[in-house]
Backbone atoms as SQL, in Angstrom:
CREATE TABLE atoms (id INTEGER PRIMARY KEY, chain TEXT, resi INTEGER, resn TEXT, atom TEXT, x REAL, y REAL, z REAL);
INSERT INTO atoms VALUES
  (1, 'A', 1, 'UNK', 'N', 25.772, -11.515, 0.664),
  (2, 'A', 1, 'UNK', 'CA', 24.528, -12.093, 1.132),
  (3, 'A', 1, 'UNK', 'C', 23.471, -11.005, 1.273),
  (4, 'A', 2, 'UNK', 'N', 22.002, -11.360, 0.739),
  (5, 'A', 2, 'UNK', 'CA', 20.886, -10.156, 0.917),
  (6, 'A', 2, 'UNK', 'C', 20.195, -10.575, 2.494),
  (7, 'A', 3, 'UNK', 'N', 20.271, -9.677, 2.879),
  (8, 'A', 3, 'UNK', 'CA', 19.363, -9.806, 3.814),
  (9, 'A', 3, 'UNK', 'C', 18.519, -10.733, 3.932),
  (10, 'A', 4, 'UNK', 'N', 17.564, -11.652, 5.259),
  (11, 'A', 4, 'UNK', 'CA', 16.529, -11.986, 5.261),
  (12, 'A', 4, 'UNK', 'C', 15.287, -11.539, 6.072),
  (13, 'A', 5, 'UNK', 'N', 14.082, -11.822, 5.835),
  (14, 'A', 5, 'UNK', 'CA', 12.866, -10.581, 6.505),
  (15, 'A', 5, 'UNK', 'C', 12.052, -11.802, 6.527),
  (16, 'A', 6, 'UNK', 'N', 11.132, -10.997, 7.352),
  (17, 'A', 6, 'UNK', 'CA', 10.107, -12.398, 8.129),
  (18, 'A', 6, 'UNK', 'C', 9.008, -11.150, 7.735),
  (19, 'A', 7, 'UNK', 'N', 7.691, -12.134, 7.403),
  (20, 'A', 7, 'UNK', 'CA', 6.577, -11.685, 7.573),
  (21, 'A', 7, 'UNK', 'C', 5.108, -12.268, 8.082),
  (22, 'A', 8, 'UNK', 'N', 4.339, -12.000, 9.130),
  (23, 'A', 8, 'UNK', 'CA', 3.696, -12.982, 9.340),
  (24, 'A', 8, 'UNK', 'C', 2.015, -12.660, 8.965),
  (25, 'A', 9, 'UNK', 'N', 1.505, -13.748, 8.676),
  (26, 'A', 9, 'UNK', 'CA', -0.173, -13.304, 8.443),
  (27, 'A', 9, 'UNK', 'C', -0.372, -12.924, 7.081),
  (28, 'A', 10, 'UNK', 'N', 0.868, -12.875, 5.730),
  (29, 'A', 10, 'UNK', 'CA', 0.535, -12.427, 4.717),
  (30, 'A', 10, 'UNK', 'C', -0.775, -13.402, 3.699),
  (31, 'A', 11, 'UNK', 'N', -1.620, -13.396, 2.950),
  (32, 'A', 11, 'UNK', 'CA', -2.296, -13.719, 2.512),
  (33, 'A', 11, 'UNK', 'C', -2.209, -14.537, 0.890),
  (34, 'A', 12, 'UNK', 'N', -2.290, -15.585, 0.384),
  (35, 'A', 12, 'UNK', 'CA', -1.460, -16.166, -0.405),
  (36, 'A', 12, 'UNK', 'C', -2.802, -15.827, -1.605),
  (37, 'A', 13, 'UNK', 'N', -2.329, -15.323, -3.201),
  (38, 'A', 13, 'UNK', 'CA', -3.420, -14.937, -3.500),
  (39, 'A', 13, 'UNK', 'C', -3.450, -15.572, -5.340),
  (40, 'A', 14, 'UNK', 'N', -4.616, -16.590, -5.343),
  (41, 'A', 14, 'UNK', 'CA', -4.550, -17.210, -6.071),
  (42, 'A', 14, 'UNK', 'C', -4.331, -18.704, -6.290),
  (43, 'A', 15, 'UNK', 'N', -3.822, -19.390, -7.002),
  (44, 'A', 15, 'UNK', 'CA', -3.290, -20.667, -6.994),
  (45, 'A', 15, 'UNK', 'C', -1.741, -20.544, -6.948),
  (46, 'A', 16, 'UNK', 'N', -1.019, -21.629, -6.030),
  (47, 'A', 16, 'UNK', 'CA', 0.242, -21.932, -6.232),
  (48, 'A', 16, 'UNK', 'C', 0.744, -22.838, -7.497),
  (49, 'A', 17, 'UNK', 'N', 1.763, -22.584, -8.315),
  (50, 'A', 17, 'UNK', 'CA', 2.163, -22.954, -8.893),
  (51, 'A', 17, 'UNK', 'C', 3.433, -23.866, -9.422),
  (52, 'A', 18, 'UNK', 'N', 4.180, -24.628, -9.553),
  (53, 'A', 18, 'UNK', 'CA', 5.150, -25.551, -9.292),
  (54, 'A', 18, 'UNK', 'C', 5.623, -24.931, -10.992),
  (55, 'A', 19, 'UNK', 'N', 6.980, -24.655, -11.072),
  (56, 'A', 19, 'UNK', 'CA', 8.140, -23.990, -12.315),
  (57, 'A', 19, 'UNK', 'C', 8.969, -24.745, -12.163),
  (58, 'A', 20, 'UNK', 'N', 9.884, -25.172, -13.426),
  (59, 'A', 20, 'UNK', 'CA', 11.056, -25.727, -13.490),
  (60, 'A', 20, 'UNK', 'C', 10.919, -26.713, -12.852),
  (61, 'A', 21, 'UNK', 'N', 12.008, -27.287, -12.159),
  (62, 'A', 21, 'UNK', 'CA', 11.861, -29.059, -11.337),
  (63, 'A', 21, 'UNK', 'C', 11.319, -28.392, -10.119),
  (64, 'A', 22, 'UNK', 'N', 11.328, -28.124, -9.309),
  (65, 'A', 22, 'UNK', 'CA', 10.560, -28.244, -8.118),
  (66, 'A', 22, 'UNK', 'C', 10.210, -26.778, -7.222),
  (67, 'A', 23, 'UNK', 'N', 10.047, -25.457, -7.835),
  (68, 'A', 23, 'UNK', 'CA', 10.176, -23.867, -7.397),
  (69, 'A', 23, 'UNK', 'C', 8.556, -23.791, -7.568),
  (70, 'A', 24, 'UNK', 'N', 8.163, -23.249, -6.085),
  (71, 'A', 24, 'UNK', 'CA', 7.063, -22.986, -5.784),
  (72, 'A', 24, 'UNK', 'C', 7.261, -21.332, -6.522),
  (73, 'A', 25, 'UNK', 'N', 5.822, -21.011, -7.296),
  (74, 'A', 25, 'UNK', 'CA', 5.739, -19.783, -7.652),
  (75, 'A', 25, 'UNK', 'C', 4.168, -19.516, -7.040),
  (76, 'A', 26, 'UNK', 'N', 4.230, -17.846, -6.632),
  (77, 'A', 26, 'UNK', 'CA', 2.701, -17.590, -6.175),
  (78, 'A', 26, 'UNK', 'C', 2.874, -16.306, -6.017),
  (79, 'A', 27, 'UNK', 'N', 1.717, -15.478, -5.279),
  (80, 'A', 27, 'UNK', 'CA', 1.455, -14.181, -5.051),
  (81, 'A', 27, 'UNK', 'C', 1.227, -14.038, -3.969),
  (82, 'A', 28, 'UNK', 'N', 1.777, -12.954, -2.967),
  (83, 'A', 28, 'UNK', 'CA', 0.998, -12.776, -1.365),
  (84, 'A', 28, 'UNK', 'C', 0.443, -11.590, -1.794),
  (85, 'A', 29, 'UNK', 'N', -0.416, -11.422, -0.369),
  (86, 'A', 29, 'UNK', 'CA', -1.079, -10.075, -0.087),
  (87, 'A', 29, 'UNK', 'C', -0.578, -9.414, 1.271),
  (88, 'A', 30, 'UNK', 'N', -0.445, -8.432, 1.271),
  (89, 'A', 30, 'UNK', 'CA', -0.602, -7.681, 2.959),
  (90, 'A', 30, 'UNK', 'C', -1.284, -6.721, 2.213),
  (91, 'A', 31, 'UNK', 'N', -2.205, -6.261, 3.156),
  (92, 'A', 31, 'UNK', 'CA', -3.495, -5.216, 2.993),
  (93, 'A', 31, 'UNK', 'C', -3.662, -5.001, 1.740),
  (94, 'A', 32, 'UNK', 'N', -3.084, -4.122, 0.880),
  (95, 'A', 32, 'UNK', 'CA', -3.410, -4.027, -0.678),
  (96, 'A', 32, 'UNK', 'C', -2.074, -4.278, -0.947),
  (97, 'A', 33, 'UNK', 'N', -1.193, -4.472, -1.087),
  (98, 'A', 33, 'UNK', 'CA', -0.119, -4.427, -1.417),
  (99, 'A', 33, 'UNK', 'C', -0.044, -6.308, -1.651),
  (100, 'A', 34, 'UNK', 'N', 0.372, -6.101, -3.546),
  (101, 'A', 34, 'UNK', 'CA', 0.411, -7.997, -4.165),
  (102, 'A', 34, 'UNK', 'C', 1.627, -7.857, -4.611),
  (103, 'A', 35, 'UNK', 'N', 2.420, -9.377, -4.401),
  (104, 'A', 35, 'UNK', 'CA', 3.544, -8.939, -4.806),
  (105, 'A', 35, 'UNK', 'C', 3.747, -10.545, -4.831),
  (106, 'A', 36, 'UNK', 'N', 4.932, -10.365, -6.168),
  (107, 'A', 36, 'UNK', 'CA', 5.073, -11.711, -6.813),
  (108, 'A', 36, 'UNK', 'C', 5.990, -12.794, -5.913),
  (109, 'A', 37, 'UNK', 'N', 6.219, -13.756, -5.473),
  (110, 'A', 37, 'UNK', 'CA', 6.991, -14.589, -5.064),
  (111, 'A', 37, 'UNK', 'C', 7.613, -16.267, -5.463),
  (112, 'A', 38, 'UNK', 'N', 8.928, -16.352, -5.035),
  (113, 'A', 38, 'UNK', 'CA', 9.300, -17.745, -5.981),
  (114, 'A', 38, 'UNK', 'C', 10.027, -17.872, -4.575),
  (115, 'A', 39, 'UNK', 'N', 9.895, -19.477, -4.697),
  (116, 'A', 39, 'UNK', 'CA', 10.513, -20.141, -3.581),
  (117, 'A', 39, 'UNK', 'C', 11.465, -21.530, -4.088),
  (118, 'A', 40, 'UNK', 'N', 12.885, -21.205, -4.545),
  (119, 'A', 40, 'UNK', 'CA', 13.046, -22.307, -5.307),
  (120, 'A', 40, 'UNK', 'C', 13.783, -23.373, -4.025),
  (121, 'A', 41, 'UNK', 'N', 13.092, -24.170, -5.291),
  (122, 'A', 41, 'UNK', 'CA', 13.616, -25.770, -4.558),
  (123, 'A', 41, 'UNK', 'C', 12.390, -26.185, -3.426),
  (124, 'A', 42, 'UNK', 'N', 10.937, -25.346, -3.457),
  (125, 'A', 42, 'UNK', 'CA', 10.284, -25.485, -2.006),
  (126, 'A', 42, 'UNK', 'C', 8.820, -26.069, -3.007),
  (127, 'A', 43, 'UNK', 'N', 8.681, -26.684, -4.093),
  (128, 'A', 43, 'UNK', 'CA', 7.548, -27.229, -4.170),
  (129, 'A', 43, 'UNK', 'C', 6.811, -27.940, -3.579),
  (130, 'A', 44, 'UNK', 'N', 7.675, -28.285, -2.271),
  (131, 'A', 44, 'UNK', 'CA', 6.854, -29.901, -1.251),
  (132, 'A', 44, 'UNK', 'C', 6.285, -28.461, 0.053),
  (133, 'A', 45, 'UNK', 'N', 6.487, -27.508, -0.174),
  (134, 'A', 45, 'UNK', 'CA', 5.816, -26.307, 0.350),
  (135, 'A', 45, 'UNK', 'C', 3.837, -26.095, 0.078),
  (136, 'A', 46, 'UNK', 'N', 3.896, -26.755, -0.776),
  (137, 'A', 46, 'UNK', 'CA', 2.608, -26.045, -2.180),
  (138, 'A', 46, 'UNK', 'C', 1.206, -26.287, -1.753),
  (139, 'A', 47, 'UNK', 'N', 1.056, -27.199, -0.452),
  (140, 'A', 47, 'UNK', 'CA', -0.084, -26.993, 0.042),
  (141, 'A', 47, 'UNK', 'C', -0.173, -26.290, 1.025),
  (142, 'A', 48, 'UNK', 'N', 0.791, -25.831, 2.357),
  (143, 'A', 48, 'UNK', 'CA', 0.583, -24.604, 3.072),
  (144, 'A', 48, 'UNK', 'C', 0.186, -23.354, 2.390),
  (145, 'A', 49, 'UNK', 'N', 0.205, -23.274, 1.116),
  (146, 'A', 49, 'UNK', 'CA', 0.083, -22.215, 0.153),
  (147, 'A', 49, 'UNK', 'C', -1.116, -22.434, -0.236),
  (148, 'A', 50, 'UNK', 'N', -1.548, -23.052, -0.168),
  (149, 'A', 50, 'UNK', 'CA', -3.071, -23.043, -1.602),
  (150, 'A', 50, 'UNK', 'C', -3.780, -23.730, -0.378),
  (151, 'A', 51, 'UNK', 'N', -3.718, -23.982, 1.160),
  (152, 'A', 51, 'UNK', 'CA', -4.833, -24.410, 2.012),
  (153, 'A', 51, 'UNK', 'C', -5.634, -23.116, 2.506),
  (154, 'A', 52, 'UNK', 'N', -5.436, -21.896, 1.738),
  (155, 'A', 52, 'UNK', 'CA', -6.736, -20.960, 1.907),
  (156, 'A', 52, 'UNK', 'C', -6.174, -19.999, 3.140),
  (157, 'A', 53, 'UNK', 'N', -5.429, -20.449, 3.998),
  (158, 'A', 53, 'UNK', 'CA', -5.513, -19.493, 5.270),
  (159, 'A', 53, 'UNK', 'C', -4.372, -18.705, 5.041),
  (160, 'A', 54, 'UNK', 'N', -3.899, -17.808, 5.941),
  (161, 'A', 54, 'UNK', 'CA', -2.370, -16.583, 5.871),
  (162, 'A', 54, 'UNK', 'C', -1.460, -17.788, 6.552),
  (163, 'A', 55, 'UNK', 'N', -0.525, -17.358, 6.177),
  (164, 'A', 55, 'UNK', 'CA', 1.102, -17.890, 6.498),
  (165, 'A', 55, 'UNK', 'C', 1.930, -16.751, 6.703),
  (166, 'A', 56, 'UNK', 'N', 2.845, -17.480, 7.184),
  (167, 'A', 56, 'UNK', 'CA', 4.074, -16.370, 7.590),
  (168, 'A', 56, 'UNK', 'C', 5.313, -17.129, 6.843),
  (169, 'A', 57, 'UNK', 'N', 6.314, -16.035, 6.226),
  (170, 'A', 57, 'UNK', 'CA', 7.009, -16.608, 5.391),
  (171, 'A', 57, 'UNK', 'C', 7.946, -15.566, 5.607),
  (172, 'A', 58, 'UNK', 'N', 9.021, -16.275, 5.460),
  (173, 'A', 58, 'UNK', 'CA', 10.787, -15.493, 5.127),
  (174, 'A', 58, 'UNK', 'C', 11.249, -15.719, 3.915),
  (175, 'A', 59, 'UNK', 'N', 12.252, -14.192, 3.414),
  (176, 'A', 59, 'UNK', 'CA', 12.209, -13.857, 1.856),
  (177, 'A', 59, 'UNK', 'C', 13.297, -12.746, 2.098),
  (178, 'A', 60, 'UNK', 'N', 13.901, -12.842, 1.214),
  (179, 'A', 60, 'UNK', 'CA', 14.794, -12.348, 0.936),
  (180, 'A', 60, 'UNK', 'C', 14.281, -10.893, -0.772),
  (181, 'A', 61, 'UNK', 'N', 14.488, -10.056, -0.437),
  (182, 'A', 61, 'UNK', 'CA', 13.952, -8.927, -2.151),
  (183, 'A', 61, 'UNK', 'C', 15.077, -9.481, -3.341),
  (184, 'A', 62, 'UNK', 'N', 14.099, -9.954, -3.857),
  (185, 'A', 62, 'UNK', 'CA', 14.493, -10.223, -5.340),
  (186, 'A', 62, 'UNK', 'C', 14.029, -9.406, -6.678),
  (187, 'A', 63, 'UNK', 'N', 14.830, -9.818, -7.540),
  (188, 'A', 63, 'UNK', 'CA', 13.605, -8.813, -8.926),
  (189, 'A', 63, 'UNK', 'C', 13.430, -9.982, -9.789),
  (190, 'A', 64, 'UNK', 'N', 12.708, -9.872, -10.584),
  (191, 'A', 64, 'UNK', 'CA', 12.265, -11.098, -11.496),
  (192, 'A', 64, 'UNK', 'C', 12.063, -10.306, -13.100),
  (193, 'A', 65, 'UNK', 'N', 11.951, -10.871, -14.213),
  (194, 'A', 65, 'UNK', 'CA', 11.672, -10.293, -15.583),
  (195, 'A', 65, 'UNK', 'C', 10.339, -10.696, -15.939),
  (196, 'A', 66, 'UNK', 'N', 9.386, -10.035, -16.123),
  (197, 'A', 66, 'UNK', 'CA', 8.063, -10.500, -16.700),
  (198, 'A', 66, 'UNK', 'C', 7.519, -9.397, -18.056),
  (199, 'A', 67, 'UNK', 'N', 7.497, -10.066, -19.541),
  (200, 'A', 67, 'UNK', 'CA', 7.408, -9.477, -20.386),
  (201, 'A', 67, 'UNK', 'C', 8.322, -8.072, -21.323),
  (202, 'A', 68, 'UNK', 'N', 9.223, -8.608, -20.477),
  (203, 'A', 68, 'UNK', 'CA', 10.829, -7.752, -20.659),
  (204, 'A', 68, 'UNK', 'C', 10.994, -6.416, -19.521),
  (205, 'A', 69, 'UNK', 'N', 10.489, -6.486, -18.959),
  (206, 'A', 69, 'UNK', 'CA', 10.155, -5.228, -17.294),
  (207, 'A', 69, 'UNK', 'C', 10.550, -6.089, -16.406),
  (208, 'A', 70, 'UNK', 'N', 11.406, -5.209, -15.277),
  (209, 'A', 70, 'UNK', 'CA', 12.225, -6.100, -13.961),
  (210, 'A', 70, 'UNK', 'C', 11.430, -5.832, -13.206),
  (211, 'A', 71, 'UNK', 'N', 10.075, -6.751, -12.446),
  (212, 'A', 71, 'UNK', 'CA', 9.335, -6.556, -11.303),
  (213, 'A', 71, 'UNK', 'C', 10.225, -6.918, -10.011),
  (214, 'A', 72, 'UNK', 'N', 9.331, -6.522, -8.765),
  (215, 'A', 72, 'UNK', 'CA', 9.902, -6.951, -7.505),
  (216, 'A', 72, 'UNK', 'C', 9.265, -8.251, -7.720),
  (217, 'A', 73, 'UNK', 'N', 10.307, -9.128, -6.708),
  (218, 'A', 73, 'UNK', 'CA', 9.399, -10.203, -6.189),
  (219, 'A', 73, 'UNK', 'C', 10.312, -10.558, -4.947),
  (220, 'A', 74, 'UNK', 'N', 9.783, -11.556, -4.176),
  (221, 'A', 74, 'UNK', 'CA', 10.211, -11.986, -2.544),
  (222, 'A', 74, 'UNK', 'C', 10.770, -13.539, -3.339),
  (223, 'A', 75, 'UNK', 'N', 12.068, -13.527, -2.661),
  (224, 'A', 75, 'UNK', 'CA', 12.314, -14.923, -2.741),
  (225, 'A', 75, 'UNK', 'C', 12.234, -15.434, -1.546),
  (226, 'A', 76, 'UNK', 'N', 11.443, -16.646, -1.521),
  (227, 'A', 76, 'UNK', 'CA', 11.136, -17.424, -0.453),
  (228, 'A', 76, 'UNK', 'C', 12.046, -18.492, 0.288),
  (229, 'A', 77, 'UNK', 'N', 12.559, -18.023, 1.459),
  (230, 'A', 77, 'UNK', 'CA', 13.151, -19.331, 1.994),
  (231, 'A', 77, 'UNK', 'C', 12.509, -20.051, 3.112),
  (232, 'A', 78, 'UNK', 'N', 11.820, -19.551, 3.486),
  (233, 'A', 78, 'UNK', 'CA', 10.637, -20.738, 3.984),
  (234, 'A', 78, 'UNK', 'C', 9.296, -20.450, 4.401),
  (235, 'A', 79, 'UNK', 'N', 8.319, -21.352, 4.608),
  (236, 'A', 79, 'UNK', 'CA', 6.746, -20.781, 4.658),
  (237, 'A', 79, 'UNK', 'C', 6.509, -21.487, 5.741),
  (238, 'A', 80, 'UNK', 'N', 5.889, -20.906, 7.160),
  (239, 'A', 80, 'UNK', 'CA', 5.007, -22.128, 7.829),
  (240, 'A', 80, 'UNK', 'C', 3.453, -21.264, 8.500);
């Protein structure tokens, strides 16, 4: 089991996006620091995300593949 981490006040940046059957995909912010995130199975999540204000969210460090390079990303297990 990976660890889980809480963060609160991070800044959601961009539009949320819905992948596969139902995996919220998006971007947070803390201060400068953007970093990719997937929340699967949490698409009924997708407007706490895209209503403009910070959230606090728990995530577990994941890596993801984008354009054949292993980025970080946060997997999301829940947003409120």
């Amino acid at each position: 089991m990976r660890p889980v981490f809480a963060v609160r006040g991070v800044e959601p940046v961009g539009q949320p996006r819905i992948v596969g059957k139902d995996h919220l995909r998006f971007k947070v912010r803390s201060n400068t620091h953007v970093v990719d995130a997937i929340g699967f199975n949490l698409g009924h999540l997708q407007n706490k995300v895209q209503n403009g204000g910070k959230i606090d969210i728990a995530f577990s460090l994941d890596e993801g593949e984008y354009a054949g390079e292993i980025i970080p990303q946060l997997k999301i297990k829940d947003i409120k």
